[in-house]
GROMACS .gro file of C-alpha atoms in nm:
model
  409
    1MET     CA    1   2.771   1.577 -24.284
    2ASN     CA    2   3.105   1.683 -24.147
    3LYS     CA    3   2.962   1.970 -23.950
    4GLU     CA    4   2.722   1.735 -23.777
    5ARG     CA    5   3.011   1.489 -23.695
    6ARG     CA    6   3.213   1.788 -23.561
    7ILE     CA    7   2.929   1.885 -23.342
    8GLN     CA    8   2.881   1.538 -23.191
    9GLN     CA    9   3.261   1.516 -23.124
   10GLN     CA   10   3.245   1.847 -22.936
   11SER     CA   11   2.945   1.756 -22.721
   12PRO     CA   12   3.032   1.405 -22.570
   13VAL     CA   13   2.747   1.260 -22.369
   14GLU     CA   14   2.829   1.241 -22.000
   15ALA     CA   15   2.798   0.898 -21.826
   16GLU     CA   16   2.549   0.893 -21.559
   17ILE     CA   17   2.661   0.750 -21.220
   18PRO     CA   18   2.385   0.521 -21.095
   19LEU     CA   19   2.252   0.593 -20.744
   20LEU     CA   20   2.233   0.305 -20.507
   21PRO     CA   21   1.925   0.261 -20.277
   22GLN     CA   22   1.958   0.445 -19.949
   23GLU     CA   23   1.943   0.113 -19.736
   24ILE     CA   24   2.233  -0.026 -19.941
   25MET     CA   25   2.449   0.288 -19.888
   26VAL     CA   26   2.355   0.266 -19.518
   27GLU     CA   27   2.481  -0.108 -19.506
   28ILE     CA   28   2.797  -0.021 -19.683
   29LEU     CA   29   2.878   0.307 -19.477
   30SER     CA   30   2.803   0.147 -19.145
   31ARG     CA   31   3.095  -0.117 -19.195
   32LEU     CA   32   3.347   0.189 -19.210
   33PRO     CA   33   3.532   0.354 -18.911
   34VAL     CA   34   3.425   0.684 -18.785
   35LYS     CA   35   3.743   0.853 -18.916
   36SER     CA   36   3.666   0.743 -19.276
   37LEU     CA   37   3.330   0.846 -19.266
   38PHE     CA   38   3.410   1.206 -19.134
   39GLN     CA   39   3.626   1.225 -19.437
   40PHE     CA   40   3.358   1.111 -19.681
   41ARG     CA   41   3.123   1.387 -19.566
   42CYS     CA   42   3.303   1.625 -19.796
   43VAL     CA   43   3.209   1.396 -20.102
   44SER     CA   44   2.873   1.565 -20.163
   45LYS     CA   45   2.575   1.724 -19.988
   46GLN     CA   46   2.394   1.368 -20.010
   47TRP     CA   47   2.674   1.191 -19.857
   48LEU     CA   48   2.697   1.478 -19.565
   49SER     CA   49   2.305   1.434 -19.514
   50LEU     CA   50   2.332   1.052 -19.514
   51ILE     CA   51   2.637   1.038 -19.269
   52SER     CA   52   2.470   1.288 -19.046
   53ASP     CA   53   2.146   1.102 -19.032
   54PRO     CA   54   2.065   0.923 -18.710
   55LEU     CA   55   1.957   0.625 -18.884
   56LEU     CA   56   2.313   0.572 -18.988
   57ALA     CA   57   2.438   0.613 -18.653
   58LYS     CA   58   2.201   0.351 -18.529
   59SER     CA   59   2.303   0.116 -18.800
   60HIS     CA   60   2.666   0.171 -18.747
   61LEU     CA   61   2.618   0.104 -18.368
   62LYS     CA   62   2.439  -0.220 -18.425
   63LYS     CA   63   2.708  -0.325 -18.657
   64THR     CA   64   2.969  -0.249 -18.392
   65VAL     CA   65   2.819  -0.451 -18.105
   66SER     CA   66   2.716  -0.741 -18.308
   67ASN     CA   67   3.021  -0.806 -18.488
   68ASP     CA   68   3.332  -0.919 -18.295
   69CYS     CA   69   3.578  -0.798 -18.554
   70PHE     CA   70   3.415  -0.432 -18.567
   71TYR     CA   71   3.383  -0.436 -18.197
   72SER     CA   72   3.737  -0.511 -18.134
   73GLN     CA   73   3.839  -0.245 -18.411
   74ARG     CA   74   3.619   0.047 -18.274
   75LYS     CA   75   3.681  -0.012 -17.897
   76ARG     CA   76   3.903   0.236 -17.693
   77VAL     CA   77   4.020   0.308 -17.347
   78ILE     CA   78   3.966   0.661 -17.241
   79ILE     CA   79   4.213   0.766 -16.967
   80SER     CA   80   4.182   1.068 -16.754
   81SER     CA   81   4.498   1.249 -16.610
   82HIS     CA   82   4.439   1.629 -16.592
   83ASN     CA   83   4.364   1.559 -16.950
   84LEU     CA   84   4.162   1.326 -17.146
   85TYR     CA   85   4.342   1.047 -17.376
   86SER     CA   86   4.239   0.766 -17.593
   87LEU     CA   87   4.429   0.426 -17.647
   88GLU     CA   88   4.342   0.177 -17.905
   89TYR     CA   89   4.210  -0.145 -17.779
   90GLU     CA   90   4.364  -0.354 -18.033
   91SER     CA   91   4.707  -0.225 -17.957
   92ILE     CA   92   4.695  -0.368 -17.609
   93GLY     CA   93   4.858  -0.722 -17.588
   94ARG     CA   94   4.832  -0.774 -17.942
   95ASN     CA   95   5.066  -1.069 -18.045
   96GLY     CA   96   5.258  -1.004 -17.727
   97SER     CA   97   5.330  -0.637 -17.814
   98PHE     CA   98   5.608  -0.448 -17.628
   99ASP     CA   99   5.481  -0.181 -17.391
  100GLU     CA  100   5.680   0.089 -17.567
  101ASN     CA  101   5.443   0.054 -17.866
  102LEU     CA  102   5.126   0.181 -17.661
  103VAL     CA  103   5.078   0.541 -17.744
  104ALA     CA  104   4.780   0.739 -17.616
  105LEU     CA  105   4.640   1.020 -17.808
  106GLU     CA  106   4.537   1.359 -17.649
  107LEU     CA  107   4.173   1.425 -17.675
  108ASP     CA  108   3.989   1.766 -17.736
  109TYR     CA  109   3.681   1.802 -17.490
  110PRO     CA  110   3.478   2.080 -17.345
  111LEU     CA  111   3.631   2.305 -17.082
  112LYS     CA  112   3.977   2.160 -17.146
  113ASP     CA  113   4.152   2.487 -17.130
  114LYS     CA  114   3.957   2.622 -16.837
  115PRO     CA  115   4.201   2.725 -16.560
  116ASN     CA  116   4.161   2.540 -16.221
  117GLY     CA  117   4.248   2.833 -16.013
  118LEU     CA  118   4.617   2.766 -15.962
  119SER     CA  119   4.691   2.985 -16.286
  120GLU     CA  120   4.650   3.314 -16.087
  121LEU     CA  121   4.878   3.192 -15.809
  122LEU     CA  122   5.139   3.077 -16.061
  123ASP     CA  123   5.112   3.422 -16.238
  124SER     CA  124   5.183   3.591 -15.906
  125ALA     CA  125   5.496   3.370 -15.823
  126ARG     CA  126   5.837   3.545 -15.837
  127ASP     CA  127   6.152   3.343 -15.878
  128GLY     CA  128   5.975   3.024 -15.815
  129PHE     CA  129   5.816   3.124 -15.490
  130LEU     CA  130   5.474   3.230 -15.379
  131TYR     CA  131   5.447   3.543 -15.133
  132CYS     CA  132   5.132   3.573 -14.913
  133GLU     CA  133   5.035   3.760 -14.603
  134ARG     CA  134   4.982   3.606 -14.274
  135SER     CA  135   4.885   3.783 -13.950
  136GLU     CA  136   5.020   3.707 -13.631
  137GLU     CA  137   4.798   3.646 -13.331
  138GLY     CA  138   4.502   3.831 -13.517
  139ASN     CA  139   4.710   4.138 -13.583
  140ASP     CA  140   4.584   4.239 -13.920
  141GLU     CA  141   4.768   4.594 -13.902
  142PHE     CA  142   5.100   4.425 -13.939
  143PRO     CA  143   5.092   4.136 -14.162
  144VAL     CA  144   5.399   3.905 -14.227
  145MET     CA  145   5.505   3.806 -14.540
  146VAL     CA  146   5.553   3.414 -14.599
  147LYS     CA  147   5.763   3.265 -14.869
  148LEU     CA  148   5.630   2.952 -15.009
  149ASN     CA  149   5.818   2.706 -15.247
  150LEU     CA  150   5.585   2.657 -15.536
  151PRO     CA  151   5.655   2.361 -15.758
  152PHE     CA  152   5.650   2.413 -16.119
  153CYS     CA  153   5.510   2.083 -16.180
  154VAL     CA  154   5.160   2.176 -16.051
  155ASN     CA  155   4.909   2.084 -16.319
  156GLN     CA  156   4.672   2.407 -16.407
  157ARG     CA  157   4.418   2.167 -16.552
  158ASN     CA  158   4.109   2.057 -16.372
  159TRP     CA  159   4.082   1.672 -16.313
  160VAL     CA  160   3.824   1.526 -16.538
  161ASP     CA  161   3.593   1.285 -16.365
  162ILE     CA  162   3.473   0.979 -16.596
  163LEU     CA  163   3.109   0.916 -16.488
  164GLY     CA  164   3.018   0.633 -16.722
  165SER     CA  165   3.035   0.526 -17.084
  166CYS     CA  166   2.762   0.383 -17.319
  167ASN     CA  167   2.736   0.333 -17.695
  168GLY     CA  168   3.016   0.590 -17.771
  169LEU     CA  169   2.908   0.859 -17.547
  170VAL     CA  170   3.110   0.943 -17.218
  171CYS     CA  171   2.973   1.132 -16.939
  172ILE     CA  172   3.238   1.350 -16.798
  173ALA     CA  173   3.268   1.612 -16.540
  174PRO     CA  174   3.560   1.850 -16.653
  175ASP     CA  175   3.466   2.093 -16.368
  176GLU     CA  176   3.275   2.057 -16.024
  177ASP     CA  177   2.907   1.962 -16.090
  178THR     CA  178   2.960   2.048 -16.457
  179LEU     CA  179   2.851   1.747 -16.667
  180PHE     CA  180   2.894   1.681 -17.047
  181LEU     CA  181   2.789   1.407 -17.277
  182PHE     CA  182   3.100   1.378 -17.511
  183ASN     CA  183   3.173   1.173 -17.806
  184PRO     CA  184   3.541   1.134 -17.815
  185SER     CA  185   3.540   1.014 -18.175
  186THR     CA  186   3.323   1.294 -18.327
  187ARG     CA  187   3.429   1.534 -18.070
  188GLU     CA  188   3.049   1.654 -18.038
  189SER     CA  189   2.955   1.748 -17.674
  190LYS     CA  190   2.645   1.854 -17.489
  191ARG     CA  191   2.623   2.041 -17.168
  192ILE     CA  192   2.373   1.866 -16.923
  193PRO     CA  193   2.173   2.142 -16.756
  194ASP     CA  194   2.183   2.171 -16.381
  195PRO     CA  195   1.908   2.009 -16.184
  196PRO     CA  196   1.657   2.261 -16.090
  197SER     CA  197   1.708   2.443 -15.743
  198GLY     CA  198   1.582   2.201 -15.478
  199PHE     CA  199   1.599   1.859 -15.661
  200VAL     CA  200   1.920   1.742 -15.494
  201PRO     CA  201   2.064   1.953 -15.202
  202ASN     CA  202   2.408   2.086 -15.206
  203GLY     CA  203   2.658   1.811 -15.071
  204TRP     CA  204   2.729   1.442 -15.132
  205SER     CA  205   2.613   1.313 -15.468
  206VAL     CA  206   2.721   1.035 -15.691
  207TYR     CA  207   2.623   0.962 -16.068
  208GLY     CA  208   2.537   0.679 -16.316
  209PHE     CA  209   2.500   0.698 -16.704
  210GLY     CA  210   2.347   0.458 -16.954
  211TYR     CA  211   2.086   0.401 -17.219
  212ASP     CA  212   1.726   0.303 -17.196
  213PHE     CA  213   1.668   0.043 -17.472
  214VAL     CA  214   1.277   0.069 -17.457
  215ASN     CA  215   1.241   0.440 -17.454
  216ASP     CA  216   1.554   0.498 -17.694
  217ASP     CA  217   1.704   0.740 -17.458
  218TYR     CA  218   2.028   0.816 -17.280
  219LYS     CA  219   1.998   0.903 -16.900
  220VAL     CA  220   2.217   1.038 -16.620
  221VAL     CA  221   2.102   0.946 -16.279
  222LYS     CA  222   2.209   1.147 -15.973
  223VAL     CA  223   2.185   1.025 -15.624
  224GLY     CA  224   2.246   1.248 -15.330
  225CYS     CA  225   2.109   1.351 -14.986
  226GLY     CA  226   1.833   1.066 -15.012
  227THR     CA  227   1.708   1.178 -15.350
  228VAL     CA  228   1.706   1.017 -15.679
  229CYS     CA  229   1.664   1.225 -15.995
  230VAL     CA  230   1.711   1.151 -16.362
  231TYR     CA  231   1.823   1.356 -16.671
  232SER     CA  232   1.682   1.259 -16.995
  233LEU     CA  233   1.862   1.345 -17.324
  234ARG     CA  234   1.545   1.299 -17.519
  235THR     CA  235   1.350   1.564 -17.313
  236ASP     CA  236   1.673   1.754 -17.201
  237SER     CA  237   1.544   1.778 -16.857
  238TRP     CA  238   1.569   1.650 -16.509
  239ARG     CA  239   1.292   1.472 -16.299
  240ILE     CA  240   1.289   1.350 -15.935
  241VAL     CA  241   1.193   0.967 -15.958
  242CYS     CA  242   1.215   0.847 -15.599
  243SER     CA  243   1.396   0.866 -15.274
  244PHE     CA  244   1.718   0.669 -15.212
  245PRO     CA  245   1.616   0.371 -15.013
  246TYR     CA  246   1.962   0.297 -14.869
  247VAL     CA  247   2.207   0.423 -14.636
  248ASP     CA  248   2.380   0.752 -14.808
  249ASN     CA  249   2.743   0.618 -14.793
  250VAL     CA  250   2.785   0.558 -15.175
  251SER     CA  251   3.107   0.739 -15.299
  252GLU     CA  252   3.156   0.579 -15.656
  253SER     CA  253   2.994   0.631 -15.990
  254GLY     CA  254   2.737   0.361 -16.077
  255VAL     CA  255   2.834   0.070 -16.318
  256LEU     CA  256   2.623  -0.005 -16.613
  257LEU     CA  257   2.528  -0.354 -16.717
  258ASN     CA  258   2.206  -0.497 -16.880
  259GLY     CA  259   2.025  -0.158 -16.898
  260THR     CA  260   2.080  -0.120 -16.531
  261ILE     CA  261   2.300   0.092 -16.297
  262HIS     CA  262   2.462  -0.078 -15.993
  263TRP     CA  263   2.596   0.047 -15.665
  264MET     CA  264   2.710  -0.143 -15.350
  265VAL     CA  265   2.493  -0.020 -15.076
  266SER     CA  266   2.377  -0.108 -14.734
  267PHE     CA  267   2.049  -0.065 -14.555
  268GLU     CA  268   1.901  -0.116 -14.201
  269ASP     CA  269   1.719  -0.445 -14.182
  270GLY     CA  270   1.573  -0.397 -13.833
  271VAL     CA  271   1.864  -0.386 -13.585
  272ASP     CA  272   2.136  -0.524 -13.841
  273CYS     CA  273   2.278  -0.353 -14.138
  274ARG     CA  274   2.286  -0.559 -14.470
  275CYS     CA  275   2.476  -0.521 -14.776
  276VAL     CA  276   2.328  -0.551 -15.121
  277VAL     CA  277   2.389  -0.449 -15.481
  278ALA     CA  278   2.135  -0.182 -15.577
  279ALA     CA  279   2.031  -0.215 -15.928
  280PHE     CA  280   1.858   0.093 -16.084
  281SER     CA  281   1.655  -0.002 -16.399
  282LEU     CA  282   1.683   0.292 -16.651
  283GLU     CA  283   1.356   0.177 -16.827
  284GLU     CA  284   1.134   0.162 -16.511
  285GLU     CA  285   1.327   0.403 -16.294
  286VAL     CA  286   1.314   0.182 -15.996
  287PHE     CA  287   1.551   0.000 -15.752
  288SER     CA  288   1.568  -0.369 -15.685
  289ASP     CA  289   1.813  -0.560 -15.473
  290MET     CA  290   2.071  -0.802 -15.588
  291PRO     CA  291   2.252  -1.029 -15.335
  292ALA     CA  292   2.614  -0.951 -15.252
  293PRO     CA  293   2.869  -1.202 -15.174
  294ASP     CA  294   2.863  -1.327 -14.827
  295ILE     CA  295   3.198  -1.186 -14.759
  296VAL     CA  296   3.049  -0.821 -14.801
  297ASN     CA  297   2.955  -0.681 -14.434
  298THR     CA  298   3.013  -0.306 -14.526
  299SER     CA  299   2.935  -0.137 -14.839
  300PHE     CA  300   3.168   0.141 -14.770
  301GLU     CA  301   3.493  -0.070 -14.837
  302PHE     CA  302   3.357  -0.247 -15.161
  303VAL     CA  303   3.252  -0.131 -15.505
  304VAL     CA  304   3.101  -0.298 -15.821
  305GLY     CA  305   3.270  -0.337 -16.159
  306VAL     CA  306   3.216  -0.526 -16.479
  307LEU     CA  307   3.443  -0.765 -16.642
  308ASN     CA  308   3.369  -0.958 -16.976
  309GLY     CA  309   3.006  -0.886 -16.937
  310CYS     CA  310   2.991  -1.022 -16.566
  311LEU     CA  311   2.903  -0.814 -16.251
  312CYS     CA  312   3.201  -0.794 -16.002
  313VAL     CA  313   3.258  -0.700 -15.647
  314LEU     CA  314   3.592  -0.551 -15.546
  315HIS     CA  315   3.766  -0.400 -15.238
  316SER     CA  316   3.804  -0.022 -15.260
  317ARG     CA  317   4.017   0.109 -14.991
  318ASN     CA  318   4.192   0.087 -14.644
  319GLN     CA  319   4.397  -0.230 -14.673
  320MET     CA  320   4.571  -0.435 -14.937
  321HIS     CA  321   4.365  -0.741 -15.085
  322ASN     CA  322   4.430  -1.002 -15.354
  323ASP     CA  323   4.071  -1.111 -15.429
  324PHE     CA  324   3.753  -1.017 -15.573
  325TRP     CA  325   3.411  -1.194 -15.663
  326VAL     CA  326   3.249  -1.250 -16.013
  327MET     CA  327   2.890  -1.313 -16.057
  328THR     CA  328   2.881  -1.557 -16.332
  329GLU     CA  329   2.503  -1.564 -16.364
  330TYR     CA  330   2.347  -1.214 -16.371
  331GLY     CA  331   2.124  -1.186 -16.061
  332VAL     CA  332   2.171  -1.511 -15.924
  333GLY     CA  333   2.353  -1.488 -15.564
  334LYS     CA  334   2.478  -1.844 -15.558
  335SER     CA  335   2.671  -1.781 -15.871
  336TRP     CA  336   2.928  -1.535 -15.688
  337THR     CA  337   3.291  -1.684 -15.764
  338LYS     CA  338   3.575  -1.572 -15.569
  339LEU     CA  339   3.902  -1.506 -15.764
  340THR     CA  340   4.224  -1.481 -15.610
  341LEU     CA  341   4.514  -1.284 -15.759
  342SER     CA  342   4.876  -1.319 -15.737
  343LEU     CA  343   4.913  -0.939 -15.663
  344SER     CA  344   4.751  -0.731 -15.404
  345TYR     CA  345   4.580  -0.408 -15.443
  346ILE     CA  346   4.381  -0.121 -15.255
  347CYS     CA  347   4.159  -0.012 -15.533
  348MET     CA  348   4.095  -0.189 -15.872
  349LYS     CA  349   3.880  -0.147 -16.166
  350PRO     CA  350   3.830  -0.424 -16.447
  351LEU     CA  351   3.828  -0.246 -16.782
  352CYS     CA  352   3.780  -0.522 -17.059
  353LEU     CA  353   3.962  -0.842 -17.184
  354ALA     CA  354   4.253  -0.752 -17.414
  355GLN     CA  355   4.333  -0.922 -17.761
  356ASN     CA  356   4.506  -1.202 -17.591
  357ARG     CA  357   4.217  -1.264 -17.355
  358GLU     CA  358   4.415  -1.122 -17.071
  359ALA     CA  359   4.210  -0.885 -16.824
  360LEU     CA  360   4.305  -0.514 -16.861
  361LEU     CA  361   4.297  -0.364 -16.507
  362ASP     CA  362   4.324  -0.032 -16.352
  363VAL     CA  363   4.528  -0.123 -16.033
  364ASP     CA  364   4.594   0.166 -15.787
  365GLY     CA  365   4.647   0.405 -16.063
  366LYS     CA  366   4.828   0.190 -16.308
  367LEU     CA  367   4.739  -0.008 -16.600
  368LEU     CA  368   4.832  -0.391 -16.594
  369LEU     CA  369   4.735  -0.698 -16.808
  370TYR     CA  370   4.639  -0.995 -16.584
  371ASN     CA  371   4.639  -1.355 -16.730
  372LEU     CA  372   4.352  -1.525 -16.542
  373GLU     CA  373   4.485  -1.866 -16.634
  374ASP     CA  374   4.827  -1.890 -16.506
  375ASP     CA  375   4.803  -1.579 -16.277
  376SER     CA  376   5.089  -1.376 -16.454
  377TYR     CA  377   5.067  -1.007 -16.479
  378ARG     CA  378   5.270  -0.714 -16.637
  379TYR     CA  379   5.235  -0.339 -16.592
  380LEU     CA  380   5.190  -0.147 -16.918
  381VAL     CA  381   5.372   0.182 -16.993
  382VAL     CA  382   5.153   0.425 -17.219
  383ASN     CA  383   5.350   0.691 -17.379
  384GLY     CA  384   5.196   1.010 -17.413
  385ILE     CA  385   5.056   1.056 -17.080
  386PRO     CA  386   5.267   1.260 -16.802
  387ALA     CA  387   5.416   1.024 -16.539
  388GLY     CA  388   5.336   1.095 -16.177
  389ASP     CA  389   4.985   1.213 -16.175
  390GLY     CA  390   4.800   0.907 -16.152
  391PHE     CA  391   4.488   0.836 -16.365
  392GLU     CA  392   4.141   0.693 -16.385
  393ALA     CA  393   4.016   0.484 -16.684
  394ASP     CA  394   3.726   0.352 -16.876
  395THR     CA  395   3.642   0.202 -17.221
  396TYR     CA  396   3.423   0.347 -17.504
  397LEU     CA  397   3.334   0.270 -17.859
  398GLU     CA  398   3.401   0.455 -18.166
  399THR     CA  399   3.040   0.546 -18.285
  400LEU     CA  400   2.855   0.817 -18.476
  401VAL     CA  401   2.600   0.854 -18.177
  402SER     CA  402   2.543   1.237 -18.122
  403PRO     CA  403   2.481   1.376 -17.797
  404ASN     CA  404   2.278   1.654 -17.981
  405GLY     CA  405   2.090   1.424 -18.214
  406PHE     CA  406   1.791   1.376 -17.980
  407CYS     CA  407   1.481   1.604 -18.026
  408ARG     CA  408   1.241   1.715 -17.740
  409THR     CA  409   0.917   1.489 -17.731
   0.00000   0.00000   0.00000
């Protein structure tokens, strides 16, 4: 009797932890931020498998875009200035926050530490000067040594072009004609293969990036020398889809809205040259024309943007301007509405509405908050970004979407 009692005391029965159905686990995990989910991958193999499942990534993304609270918490501003930085959306304009509270975090991204060609020059500099040979009057036999003052503030990193952002993936070009799909939240990236030789001739080209809802595919559009080709992430390949039916004077990346990429373009209408907004459907892979504001008479001096889900047309170069146009009803030309600002700009890009409903704008390489109701504005100082280099900016969402999570079909 005593022996049996001792055996029972020495062998306690372990309590079983009940397993929740997978759909409930997905529902719970989809409400958590990406940083927490990455920490939870270490809990068990089951959790690692679940958090790495594309189904959770889709559920997490759906929660983000359909819930205003999650959307606000997971939105970020990405800034390029010889480096990539991330800035919390909720920290901008929150409760009248002071500018000194804004801190940008440096991101790790592909080819970050690849030198831009200045490294060899800087290595050959002596005493802060660079010496090179120059021949006089074509006499190569007796070259003259020229002493150049080389500033030490020269940045040795390549400029990173931000070509577009969609569902947490950012299309970047950290080197010339070298494209990556990059998730800043998970640090995953995928090198986009170069188009086959002959697809788009060398020279002028612009890009657009977005998501094809119908075919569940992320696509990169390249326009150059009269040709349009599309890269599909699902098939990991390029295709020529059509010729570019407009004048080849587009110089900016396309703007994504409603599953469509937009450019300001012009085309010859008989004798005259007419300006329209070219809308390229990622689903059908065809162009359609949308009316531009009546004031637009040359596409070279205007670009498109997006503010609060509405298409915009803005001045882009040459002179100072203090106005832009908003299409309040998508696709309806009569809905173009002119907005006049209390400041002037050469180039401006709308980014988003901040926490206090002020518009966050990239104006001539500076961030500012503009109050559209009383026309007041204030420039923002973002700590953590070197001053003086200028920058370009865009927005992205913190998601689990993987650039490597699509299979060839």
